[in-house]
Amino acid sequence: MELFDLHIFKSAKIQDNLSAGIEQWITSERKSGKPHHSREIVTKLMIILHEYSKFGPLFFDNLLEETLKFYKAESEALSDSNAYKNRPGEFLVHCDRRIGEERQRAKEVLALFPWCEGDVQKATEEALLQGRLQWLSGGACLLSFIHSF
């Protein structure tokens, strides 16, 4: 087992390919809104990695990292551009939809690992909303001010 671990799981090339594959798969699903054609293979991979006690370090940690990276970039693009710049309430609706999508994907893909679903949701929420509190609350204060008349 130790030799297998050394040559397979500790191989930098295999780890890089695995990380790249996870990124391609999850990014495709997030951009298209549809399950990737290789989702079944991903599920089988997770099972194998779990059997060798490598699910966390080789799969799940990468998934969380990609979740943070993807949604931080999306949040910055949508809140700073004209997309939602003057409409923080609509940005929150968008965030709620994306969080729901991730929660559903986690239930489907991580069905064998239900303890991971909450971590995916938390990473999504954090990436989308971190650093946006002042902007979001400013919009809420403005709306409250306008509706008070």
Coordinates of C-alpha atoms in Angstrom, one line a residue:
M1 CA 0.0 0.0 0.0
E2 CA 2.8 2.4 0.8
L3 CA 4.4 1.9 -2.6
F4 CA 1.1 2.4 -4.3
D5 CA 0.5 5.6 -2.2
L6 CA 3.9 6.9 -3.1
H7 CA 3.6 6.3 -6.9
I8 CA 0.0 7.1 -7.4
F9 CA -1.4 9.5 -4.7
K10 CA 1.8 11.4 -4.1
S11 CA 2.7 11.8 -7.7
A12 CA 2.7 15.5 -8.6
K13 CA 1.6 14.8 -12.1
I14 CA -1.4 12.8 -11.0
Q15 CA -2.3 15.4 -8.4
D16 CA -2.1 18.2 -11.0
N17 CA -4.2 16.2 -13.5
L18 CA -6.7 15.4 -10.8
S19 CA -6.9 19.1 -9.7
A20 CA -7.3 20.2 -13.4
G21 CA -10.0 17.6 -14.0
I22 CA -12.0 18.7 -10.9
E23 CA -11.7 22.3 -12.1
Q24 CA -12.9 21.5 -15.6
W25 CA -15.8 19.3 -14.4
I26 CA -17.1 21.7 -11.8
T27 CA -16.6 24.9 -13.9
S28 CA -18.5 23.2 -16.7
E29 CA -21.4 22.4 -14.5
R30 CA -21.5 25.9 -13.0
K31 CA -21.4 27.7 -16.3
S32 CA -23.8 25.4 -18.1
G33 CA -26.2 24.8 -15.2
K34 CA -26.3 21.1 -16.4
P35 CA -24.7 18.0 -15.1
H36 CA -21.4 17.2 -16.9
H37 CA -21.3 14.1 -19.0
S38 CA -18.5 12.7 -16.8
R39 CA -20.4 13.2 -13.5
E40 CA -20.7 9.4 -13.1
I41 CA -17.0 9.0 -13.5
V42 CA -16.4 11.7 -10.9
T43 CA -18.7 9.8 -8.5
K44 CA -16.7 6.6 -9.0
L45 CA -13.4 8.5 -8.5
M46 CA -14.7 9.9 -5.2
I47 CA -15.5 6.3 -4.0
I48 CA -12.1 5.1 -4.9
L49 CA -10.4 8.0 -3.2
H50 CA -12.5 7.4 -0.1
E51 CA -11.5 3.8 0.0
Y52 CA -7.8 4.8 0.1
S53 CA -8.6 7.6 2.6
K54 CA -7.7 10.2 0.0
F55 CA -11.1 11.8 -0.6
G56 CA -10.5 14.8 1.5
P57 CA -7.0 15.8 0.5
L58 CA -7.2 14.9 -3.2
F59 CA -10.8 15.6 -4.1
F60 CA -12.8 17.5 -1.5
D61 CA -10.2 20.1 -0.7
N62 CA -9.8 20.8 -4.4
L63 CA -13.5 21.1 -4.8
L64 CA -13.8 23.6 -2.0
E65 CA -10.8 25.6 -3.3
E66 CA -12.4 25.7 -6.8
T67 CA -15.7 26.7 -5.2
L68 CA -14.1 29.7 -3.5
K69 CA -12.1 30.7 -6.5
F70 CA -15.1 30.5 -8.9
Y71 CA -17.6 32.3 -6.8
K72 CA -15.2 35.0 -5.6
A73 CA -14.5 35.9 -9.3
E74 CA -18.2 35.8 -10.1
S75 CA -19.0 38.0 -7.1
E76 CA -16.4 40.6 -8.1
A77 CA -17.5 40.6 -11.7
L78 CA -21.2 41.0 -10.9
S79 CA -21.0 43.5 -8.0
D80 CA -18.4 45.8 -9.6
S81 CA -19.7 45.8 -13.2
N82 CA -22.9 47.2 -14.5
A83 CA -24.6 43.9 -13.9
Y84 CA -25.7 44.6 -10.4
K85 CA -23.7 47.6 -9.4
N86 CA -26.7 49.7 -8.5
R87 CA -29.0 46.8 -7.7
P88 CA -27.7 45.0 -4.6
G89 CA -31.1 43.4 -3.9
E90 CA -30.9 41.7 -7.3
F91 CA -27.4 40.6 -6.5
L92 CA -28.7 38.9 -3.4
V93 CA -31.3 37.1 -5.4
H94 CA -28.6 35.9 -7.8
C95 CA -26.5 34.7 -4.8
D96 CA -29.5 32.9 -3.3
R97 CA -30.0 31.1 -6.7
R98 CA -26.3 30.1 -6.9
I99 CA -26.2 28.9 -3.3
G100 CA -29.3 26.8 -4.1
E101 CA -27.6 25.4 -7.2
E102 CA -24.5 24.4 -5.2
R103 CA -26.6 22.9 -2.5
Q104 CA -28.5 20.8 -5.0
R105 CA -25.3 19.7 -6.8
A106 CA -23.7 18.8 -3.5
K107 CA -26.8 16.6 -2.6
E108 CA -26.5 14.8 -6.0
V109 CA -22.8 14.5 -6.4
L110 CA -21.8 14.1 -2.7
A111 CA -24.7 11.8 -1.8
L112 CA -22.3 9.3 -0.4
F113 CA -20.6 12.0 1.6
P114 CA -23.5 14.0 3.1
W115 CA -21.3 15.6 5.8
C116 CA -19.6 17.6 3.0
E117 CA -22.7 19.4 1.8
G118 CA -22.6 22.1 4.5
D119 CA -19.0 22.9 3.7
V120 CA -19.8 23.4 0.0
Q121 CA -22.7 25.7 0.9
K122 CA -20.6 27.7 3.4
A123 CA -17.8 28.1 0.8
T124 CA -20.3 29.3 -1.8
E125 CA -21.9 31.8 0.6
E126 CA -18.5 33.1 1.8
A127 CA -17.1 33.5 -1.7
L128 CA -20.2 35.3 -3.0
L129 CA -20.8 37.6 -0.1
Q130 CA -17.4 38.3 1.5
G131 CA -16.4 41.9 1.3
R132 CA -19.9 42.9 0.0
L133 CA -21.6 43.7 3.3
Q134 CA -21.1 47.5 3.1
W135 CA -22.3 47.6 -0.5
L136 CA -25.3 45.4 0.3
S137 CA -26.2 47.3 3.5
G138 CA -25.8 50.6 1.7
G139 CA -28.4 49.5 -0.8
A140 CA -30.7 48.3 2.0
C141 CA -30.4 51.6 3.8
L142 CA -31.1 53.5 0.6
L143 CA -34.2 51.4 -0.1
S144 CA -35.4 51.9 3.5
F145 CA -34.8 55.6 3.2
I146 CA -36.8 55.8 -0.1
H147 CA -39.7 53.8 1.2
S148 CA -40.0 55.9 4.4
F149 CA -41.5 58.8 2.3

